[in-house]
CSV table of C-alpha atoms in Angstrom, one decimal:
chain,number,residue,atom,x,y,z
G,1,MET,CA,0.0,0.0,0.0
G,2,ASP,CA,1.1,3.5,-0.8
G,3,PRO,CA,2.7,5.0,2.4
G,4,GLU,CA,1.0,8.3,1.8
G,5,ILE,CA,-2.4,6.7,1.6
G,6,LEU,CA,-1.7,4.7,4.7
G,7,LEU,CA,-0.7,7.8,6.6
G,8,ARG,CA,-3.9,9.6,5.6
G,9,PHE,CA,-6.0,6.7,6.7
G,10,LEU,CA,-4.3,6.6,10.1
G,11,CYS,CA,-4.7,10.3,10.6
G,12,THR,CA,-8.4,10.1,9.7
G,13,PHE,CA,-8.9,7.2,12.1
G,14,LEU,CA,-7.2,9.1,15.0
G,15,ILE,CA,-9.3,12.2,14.4
G,16,ILE,CA,-12.6,10.1,14.4
G,17,ASP,CA,-11.5,8.3,17.6
G,18,GLU,CA,-10.7,11.7,19.3
G,19,LEU,CA,-14.1,13.1,18.3
G,20,LYS,CA,-15.9,10.0,19.7
G,21,LYS,CA,-14.0,10.5,23.0
G,22,LEU,CA,-14.9,14.2,23.1
G,23,CYS,CA,-18.6,13.4,22.5
G,24,ARG,CA,-18.7,10.9,25.3
G,25,HIS,CA,-16.9,13.3,27.6
G,26,ARG,CA,-19.4,16.1,26.9
G,27,HIS,CA,-22.3,13.7,27.3
G,28,ARG,CA,-21.0,12.7,30.8
G,29,GLN,CA,-20.7,16.4,31.6
G,30,HIS,CA,-24.3,17.1,30.5
G,31,VAL,CA,-25.6,14.2,32.6
G,32,LEU,CA,-23.7,15.4,35.6
G,33,TYR,CA,-24.9,19.1,35.1
G,34,SER,CA,-28.5,18.0,34.7
G,35,ARG,CA,-28.3,15.9,37.9
G,36,LEU,CA,-26.8,18.9,39.8
G,37,ILE,CA,-29.6,21.1,38.6
G,38,ARG,CA,-32.2,18.6,39.8
G,39,GLU,CA,-30.5,18.4,43.1
G,40,ASN,CA,-30.4,22.2,43.4
G,41,HIS,CA,-26.6,22.4,43.5
G,42,ILE,CA,-26.6,24.8,40.6
G,43,GLN,CA,-28.8,27.9,40.2
G,44,THR,CA,-29.5,28.8,36.6
G,45,ARG,CA,-31.2,31.7,35.0
G,46,PRO,CA,-34.6,31.1,33.4
G,47,MET,CA,-34.3,30.4,29.7
G,48,TYR,CA,-36.1,32.6,27.1
G,49,CYS,CA,-36.0,32.1,23.4
G,50,ARG,CA,-34.1,34.6,21.3
G,51,ILE,CA,-33.1,36.8,24.2
G,52,ASN,CA,-29.6,37.8,25.1
G,53,GLN,CA,-29.5,37.8,28.9
G,54,SER,CA,-26.0,39.2,28.8
G,55,VAL,CA,-27.2,42.7,28.0
G,56,PRO,CA,-26.4,44.9,31.0
G,57,VAL,CA,-30.0,45.7,32.1
G,58,LEU,CA,-30.9,42.0,32.2
G,59,ASP,CA,-27.6,40.9,33.6
G,60,ARG,CA,-28.2,43.3,36.6
G,61,PHE,CA,-31.7,41.9,37.1
G,62,PHE,CA,-30.7,38.2,37.0
G,63,SER,CA,-27.7,38.9,39.2
G,64,GLN,CA,-30.2,39.8,41.9
G,65,GLU,CA,-29.2,43.5,42.0
G,66,ASP,CA,-31.8,46.1,43.1
G,67,PRO,CA,-34.2,46.5,40.1
G,68,ARG,CA,-35.5,49.9,41.1
G,69,PRO,CA,-32.9,52.0,39.2
G,70,ASP,CA,-33.9,50.3,35.9
G,71,PHE,CA,-37.5,49.4,36.4
G,72,ARG,CA,-38.7,51.6,39.4
G,73,LEU,CA,-40.2,48.6,41.1
G,74,SER,CA,-38.8,46.4,43.9
G,75,ARG,CA,-38.5,42.7,43.6
G,76,GLU,CA,-41.4,42.3,46.0
G,77,SER,CA,-43.6,44.5,43.8
G,78,LEU,CA,-42.5,42.6,40.7
G,79,ALA,CA,-43.5,39.3,42.3
G,80,VAL,CA,-47.0,40.7,43.2
G,81,LEU,CA,-47.4,42.0,39.6
G,82,LEU,CA,-46.4,38.7,38.0
G,83,ASN,CA,-48.7,36.8,40.3
G,84,LEU,CA,-51.6,39.0,39.5
G,85,LEU,CA,-51.0,38.8,35.7
G,86,ASN,CA,-50.6,35.0,36.0
G,87,GLN,CA,-49.3,34.8,32.4
G,88,ASP,CA,-47.6,31.5,31.6
G,89,ARG,CA,-45.8,32.1,28.3
G,90,ARG,CA,-45.4,28.8,26.4
G,91,HIS,CA,-43.7,30.7,23.5
G,92,GLY,CA,-42.3,34.1,22.8
G,93,TRP,CA,-40.0,36.1,25.1
G,94,GLY,CA,-41.5,34.9,28.5
G,95,ALA,CA,-43.7,36.9,30.9
G,96,THR,CA,-40.8,38.2,33.0
G,97,ILE,CA,-38.9,39.6,30.0
G,98,GLU,CA,-42.0,41.2,28.5
G,99,ILE,CA,-42.9,42.9,31.8
G,100,LEU,CA,-39.3,44.1,32.2
G,101,VAL,CA,-39.4,45.6,28.8
G,102,PHE,CA,-42.7,47.4,29.6
G,103,LEU,CA,-41.5,48.6,33.0
G,104,PHE,CA,-38.2,49.9,31.5
G,105,TRP,CA,-40.2,51.9,29.0
G,106,LEU,CA,-42.2,53.4,31.8
G,107,ALA,CA,-39.1,54.1,33.9
G,108,SER,CA,-37.0,55.7,31.2
G,109,GLY,CA,-39.6,57.3,28.9
G,110,ALA,CA,-37.4,56.2,26.0
G,111,SER,CA,-38.5,55.6,22.5
G,112,TYR,CA,-39.1,52.1,21.2
G,113,ARG,CA,-35.9,52.4,19.2
G,114,VAL,CA,-33.8,53.0,22.4
G,115,VAL,CA,-35.6,50.2,24.3
G,116,SER,CA,-35.0,47.8,21.5
G,117,ARG,CA,-31.2,48.6,21.6
G,118,VAL,CA,-31.1,48.2,25.4
G,119,PHE,CA,-32.7,44.7,25.3
G,120,GLY,CA,-31.3,43.6,22.0
G,121,MET,CA,-34.6,42.9,20.3
G,122,PRO,CA,-36.4,44.3,17.2
G,123,ARG,CA,-38.2,47.6,17.6
G,124,SER,CA,-41.4,46.0,16.3
G,125,THR,CA,-41.2,43.5,19.1
G,126,VAL,CA,-40.9,46.3,21.7
G,127,HIS,CA,-44.0,47.9,20.2
G,128,TYR,CA,-45.9,44.6,20.4
G,129,ILE,CA,-44.8,43.9,23.9
G,130,PHE,CA,-45.7,47.4,25.1
G,131,HIS,CA,-49.3,47.1,23.8
G,132,ARG,CA,-49.7,43.5,25.0
G,133,VAL,CA,-48.5,44.1,28.5
G,134,THR,CA,-50.5,47.4,28.8
G,135,LYS,CA,-53.7,45.4,28.0
G,136,GLU,CA,-52.8,42.8,30.5
G,137,VAL,CA,-52.2,45.3,33.3
G,138,LEU,CA,-55.5,47.1,32.4
G,139,ALA,CA,-57.2,43.7,32.7
G,140,ILE,CA,-56.4,43.5,36.4
G,141,ARG,CA,-57.4,47.1,37.1
G,142,TYR,CA,-60.5,46.3,39.1
G,143,GLN,CA,-58.6,43.7,41.2
G,144,VAL,CA,-56.2,46.5,42.3
G,145,ILE,CA,-58.2,49.8,42.1
G,146,HIS,CA,-61.5,49.5,44.0
G,147,LEU,CA,-63.6,50.9,46.8
G,148,PRO,CA,-63.5,49.3,50.3
G,149,THR,CA,-65.2,46.0,49.9
G,150,THR,CA,-66.2,45.1,53.5
G,151,PRO,CA,-67.5,47.1,56.5
G,152,GLU,CA,-64.2,46.4,58.3
G,153,ASP,CA,-62.3,47.9,55.4
G,154,LEU,CA,-64.5,50.9,55.3
G,155,GLU,CA,-64.1,51.6,59.0
G,156,VAL,CA,-60.3,51.4,58.6
G,157,VAL,CA,-60.4,54.0,55.9
G,158,SER,CA,-62.8,56.2,57.8
G,159,ARG,CA,-60.6,56.1,60.9
G,160,GLY,CA,-57.6,56.8,58.7
G,161,PHE,CA,-59.1,60.0,57.5
G,162,ALA,CA,-60.0,61.1,61.0
G,163,GLY,CA,-56.3,60.6,61.9
G,164,LEU,CA,-55.2,62.6,58.9
G,165,ALA,CA,-57.6,65.5,59.6
G,166,ARG,CA,-56.9,65.2,63.3
G,167,HIS,CA,-60.6,65.4,64.1
G,168,ARG,CA,-63.1,62.6,64.6
G,169,ALA,CA,-65.8,64.4,62.6
G,170,PHE,CA,-63.9,63.3,59.5
G,171,MET,CA,-64.7,59.6,60.2
G,172,LYS,CA,-67.5,60.2,57.7
G,173,ALA,CA,-64.9,60.6,54.9
G,174,VAL,CA,-64.1,57.6,52.7
G,175,GLY,CA,-61.8,59.1,50.1
G,176,ALA,CA,-60.0,62.2,48.9
G,177,ILE,CA,-60.6,63.3,45.3
G,178,ASP,CA,-58.7,65.6,43.0
G,179,GLY,CA,-57.6,65.9,39.4
G,180,CYS,CA,-54.3,66.5,37.7
G,181,HIS,CA,-53.2,67.3,34.2
G,182,ILE,CA,-51.0,64.8,32.3
G,183,ARG,CA,-48.7,66.5,29.7
G,184,ILE,CA,-49.1,65.1,26.2
G,185,LYS,CA,-47.8,66.0,22.7
G,186,CYS,CA,-50.3,68.4,21.2
G,187,PRO,CA,-52.4,66.4,18.7
G,188,SER,CA,-52.4,67.7,15.2
G,189,GLY,CA,-55.5,69.0,13.5
G,190,PRO,CA,-58.1,71.6,14.5
G,191,ASP,CA,-59.0,69.7,17.7
G,192,GLY,CA,-55.4,70.0,19.1
G,193,GLN,CA,-56.1,73.3,20.8
G,194,CYS,CA,-58.9,71.8,22.8
G,195,TYR,CA,-56.2,69.8,24.8
G,196,ARG,CA,-54.6,73.0,26.1
G,197,ASN,CA,-55.5,73.7,29.7
G,198,ARG,CA,-55.6,77.1,31.5
G,199,LYS,CA,-51.8,76.9,31.9
G,200,LEU,CA,-51.6,76.7,28.1
G,201,PHE,CA,-49.9,73.3,27.8
G,202,PRO,CA,-51.7,70.3,26.1
G,203,SER,CA,-52.9,67.7,28.6
G,204,ILE,CA,-55.3,65.0,29.5
G,205,ILE,CA,-57.1,65.0,32.9
G,206,LEU,CA,-56.7,62.3,35.5
G,207,GLN,CA,-59.4,62.3,38.2
G,208,ALA,CA,-58.6,60.0,41.1
G,209,VAL,CA,-59.9,59.1,44.6
G,210,CYS,CA,-57.5,57.6,47.1
G,211,ASP,CA,-57.8,56.3,50.6
G,212,HIS,CA,-56.0,57.5,53.7
G,213,ARG,CA,-52.8,55.7,52.7
G,214,GLY,CA,-52.7,57.1,49.2
G,215,ARG,CA,-53.9,54.0,47.5
G,216,PHE,CA,-56.2,54.8,44.5
G,217,ILE,CA,-59.7,53.5,44.9
G,218,ASP,CA,-61.1,55.1,41.7
G,219,THR,CA,-59.5,56.6,38.6
G,220,TYR,CA,-61.1,58.3,35.6
G,221,VAL,CA,-58.9,59.5,32.8
G,222,GLY,CA,-59.3,60.8,29.3
G,223,TRP,CA,-60.9,64.2,29.2
G,224,LEU,CA,-59.3,67.0,27.3
G,225,GLY,CA,-57.2,69.5,29.3
G,226,SER,CA,-59.5,72.5,28.6
G,227,VAL,CA,-62.4,70.8,30.4
G,228,HIS,CA,-63.2,71.9,33.9
G,229,ASP,CA,-62.9,69.5,36.9
G,230,SER,CA,-66.6,69.8,37.8
G,231,ARG,CA,-67.6,68.7,34.3
G,232,VAL,CA,-65.2,65.7,34.4
G,233,LEU,CA,-66.7,64.8,37.8
G,234,ARG,CA,-70.3,65.0,36.5
G,235,HIS,CA,-69.6,62.6,33.7
G,236,SER,CA,-67.6,60.1,35.7
G,237,PRO,CA,-68.9,56.7,36.8
G,238,LEU,CA,-68.2,57.8,40.4
G,239,TYR,CA,-70.8,60.5,40.2
G,240,ASN,CA,-73.3,58.9,37.8
G,241,GLY,CA,-74.2,55.8,39.7
G,242,GLY,CA,-71.4,53.6,38.5
G,243,TYR,CA,-71.1,52.4,42.1
G,244,PRO,CA,-74.5,51.4,43.5
G,245,CYS,CA,-73.2,51.5,47.1
G,246,LEU,CA,-72.7,55.3,46.9
G,247,GLN,CA,-75.3,58.0,47.3
G,248,ARG,CA,-76.4,60.0,44.3
G,249,PRO,CA,-75.6,62.8,44.0
G,250,LEU,CA,-72.2,62.2,45.4
G,251,PRO,CA,-71.7,64.0,48.7
G,252,LEU,CA,-68.5,65.8,47.8
G,253,ILE,CA,-67.2,67.9,50.7
G,254,THR,CA,-65.3,71.0,49.4
G,255,PRO,CA,-63.7,73.6,51.6
G,256,TYR,CA,-65.3,77.0,52.2
G,257,LYS,CA,-64.4,79.5,49.6
G,258,ARG,CA,-62.1,82.4,50.4
G,259,PRO,CA,-62.5,84.8,52.1
G,260,VAL,CA,-63.6,82.4,54.8
G,261,GLN,CA,-66.3,83.8,57.1
G,262,GLY,CA,-66.1,82.8,60.8
G,263,VAL,CA,-63.7,80.9,63.0
G,264,GLY,CA,-65.7,77.7,62.7
G,265,ALA,CA,-65.3,77.7,58.9
G,266,GLN,CA,-61.6,78.5,59.2
G,267,HIS,CA,-61.1,75.5,61.6
G,268,PHE,CA,-63.1,73.3,59.2
G,269,ASN,CA,-60.9,74.3,56.2
G,270,SER,CA,-57.8,73.6,58.2
G,271,HIS,CA,-58.8,70.0,59.1
G,272,HIS,CA,-60.2,69.5,55.6
G,273,SER,CA,-56.8,70.5,54.1
G,274,ARG,CA,-55.0,68.0,56.2
G,275,ALA,CA,-57.3,65.2,55.1
G,276,ARG,CA,-57.4,66.0,51.4
G,277,SER,CA,-53.6,66.5,51.1
G,278,ILE,CA,-53.2,62.7,50.8
G,279,ILE,CA,-54.5,62.7,47.2
G,280,GLU,CA,-51.9,65.3,46.3
G,281,ARG,CA,-49.3,63.1,47.9
G,282,ALA,CA,-50.6,60.0,46.0
G,283,PHE,CA,-50.2,61.9,42.7
G,284,GLY,CA,-46.7,63.0,43.8
G,285,MET,CA,-45.7,59.4,44.7
G,286,MET,CA,-46.9,58.1,41.3
G,287,LYS,CA,-45.3,60.9,39.4
G,288,ASN,CA,-42.0,60.6,41.2
G,289,ARG,CA,-41.8,56.8,40.6
G,290,PHE,CA,-42.4,57.3,36.8
G,291,ARG,CA,-41.0,60.8,36.6
G,292,ALA,CA,-39.6,60.1,33.1
G,293,ILE,CA,-43.1,60.0,31.6
G,294,PHE,CA,-45.0,62.3,34.0
G,295,LEU,CA,-42.5,65.3,34.0
G,296,GLN,CA,-42.4,65.6,30.3
G,297,ALA,CA,-44.9,65.2,27.5
G,298,LEU,CA,-45.9,61.5,27.0
G,299,GLU,CA,-44.3,60.2,23.8
G,300,VAL,CA,-47.3,58.1,22.7
G,301,HIS,CA,-50.4,58.8,20.7
G,302,HIS,CA,-52.9,60.8,22.7
G,303,THR,CA,-55.5,58.0,22.5
G,304,LEU,CA,-53.1,55.7,24.3
G,305,VAL,CA,-52.4,58.1,27.2
G,306,PRO,CA,-55.4,57.0,29.3
G,307,HIS,CA,-54.2,53.4,29.1
G,308,VAL,CA,-50.7,54.3,30.2
G,309,ILE,CA,-51.8,56.4,33.1
G,310,THR,CA,-54.3,53.8,34.3
G,311,ALA,CA,-51.5,51.2,34.2
G,312,CYS,CA,-49.3,53.5,36.3
G,313,ALA,CA,-52.1,53.8,38.8
G,314,VAL,CA,-52.3,50.0,39.0
G,315,LEU,CA,-48.6,49.7,39.5
G,316,HIS,CA,-48.7,52.5,42.2
G,317,ASN,CA,-51.2,50.5,44.2
G,318,ILE,CA,-49.3,47.3,43.8
G,319,CYS,CA,-46.1,49.0,45.1
G,320,LEU,CA,-47.9,50.4,48.1
G,321,SER,CA,-49.3,46.9,48.9
G,322,ALA,CA,-45.7,45.5,48.8
G,323,GLY,CA,-44.3,48.3,51.0
G,324,ASP,CA,-42.4,49.7,48.0
G,325,ILE,CA,-42.9,53.5,48.6
G,326,VAL,CA,-41.4,56.3,46.7
G,327,ALA,CA,-42.0,59.6,48.5
G,328,PRO,CA,-42.8,62.7,46.6
G,329,GLU,CA,-39.6,64.6,45.8
G,330,ASP,CA,-41.1,68.0,46.5
G,331,GLU,CA,-44.1,69.3,48.3
G,332,PRO,CA,-47.2,68.6,46.3
G,333,GLU,CA,-48.5,71.5,44.3
G,334,GLY,CA,-52.1,72.1,43.4
G,335,ASP,CA,-53.2,73.4,40.0
G,336,GLY,CA,-54.1,76.7,41.6
G,337,ALA,CA,-57.4,78.5,42.0
G,338,GLU,CA,-60.1,77.8,39.4
G,339,ASP,CA,-62.1,80.6,37.7
G,340,ASP,CA,-65.3,81.8,39.3
G,341,GLU,CA,-67.5,79.8,36.8
G,342,GLY,CA,-65.6,76.7,37.7
G,343,GLU,CA,-65.9,77.2,41.4
G,344,ALA,CA,-69.7,77.7,41.0
G,345,GLY,CA,-69.9,74.5,39.0
G,346,LEU,CA,-67.9,72.5,41.6
G,347,GLU,CA,-70.0,74.0,44.4
G,348,ALA,CA,-73.2,72.8,42.7
G,349,VAL,CA,-72.1,69.2,42.8
G,350,SER,CA,-70.6,69.3,46.3
G,351,GLY,CA,-72.3,68.3,49.5
G,352,ALA,CA,-72.8,71.8,50.9
G,353,LEU,CA,-75.3,70.6,53.6
G,354,TRP,CA,-72.9,67.8,54.6
G,355,ARG,CA,-70.1,70.4,54.9
G,356,ASP,CA,-72.2,72.6,57.2
G,357,GLN,CA,-72.9,69.6,59.4
G,358,LEU,CA,-69.3,68.6,59.5
G,359,SER,CA,-68.3,72.2,60.3
G,360,ALA,CA,-70.7,72.2,63.2
G,361,GLU,CA,-69.2,68.9,64.5
G,362,VAL,CA,-65.7,70.3,64.1
G,363,SER,CA,-66.7,73.2,66.3
G,364,ALA,CA,-68.4,71.0,68.9
G,365,LEU,CA,-66.1,68.0,69.1
G,366,GLU,CA,-62.5,67.9,70.4
G,367,GLU,CA,-59.6,67.5,68.0
G,368,VAL,CA,-57.7,64.2,67.7
G,369,PRO,CA,-54.2,64.6,69.2
G,370,PRO,CA,-51.4,64.6,66.6
G,371,ASP,CA,-49.9,61.4,67.9
G,372,HIS,CA,-53.3,59.6,68.0
G,373,ASP,CA,-53.4,56.6,65.7
G,374,TYR,CA,-57.0,55.9,64.5
G,375,CYS,CA,-55.9,53.1,62.2
């Protein structure tokens, strides 16, 4: 036999033999690795198709670092959210990854293009995930945002407001209501100017009611910024019998208008201001958590703004339930005094008789000491 042919044959045989040994070695390694996983000796990251978990934002998350700088939610809040959504992804990116993409968008206020680069996925996928998760969060809205459901819950809230107001007369209160303007990009077309509020920037109105802890118990969002608060209230489910357990018309207790006449009215306004400040604080906590989208014009189509804002309110409540609290950065600021026509309109839907009764009780009853805990 030709020596050259023989040499080639021997080299080929040796290479095949080495490859077989390597395959057997790798198989033994795989069996050992699988056994270690089953016996919990090795902790692995969850596997998601087509996702590169080495990108910095995911590497920090799966390395058990604090997720709040990137996603504005603690791990406890994320666990509550995942449990409520109860989405078992058998395909796609996985529920955790999709929720992280959605939260990163809320936390950063970045464009779909920027988010796609951060997570290493197509921009069209980020767009799809944003709309999908928004719908899923809205679907759990009434599990998270609701009025007190039991007499015991109602009593806790009532005592909480008495503690805030520092007067037992306010045990009749079950919520604090206010509205705020959410900045948006001015829509094009002739209707765009209708979104400009009295401060001349385009906005959509969020009306919300919260309990004594700042948890939202009702939200209503979508009216144009030029519309007055009293008109928004009149058209809201809260006022129009959307809640059968509430009286109609809604007994809305407003403060006495300035200039306040009499010492009793002044005392009432003082206690009233202490109690209602919690709604301003609730707005402040939500805005500070998602400051990237609340402190600048929302970079989405104006028809999607109500969905985004409602999702933020849901996340706000989830965070409070998990003890994940972000305090307002600054003292809450109101929208300022309304015009005379607006004040008259708000007065017309308020519980003026209830206010007079409460004012009389404030004058007759003792105050609650500042350190008294009604809760």
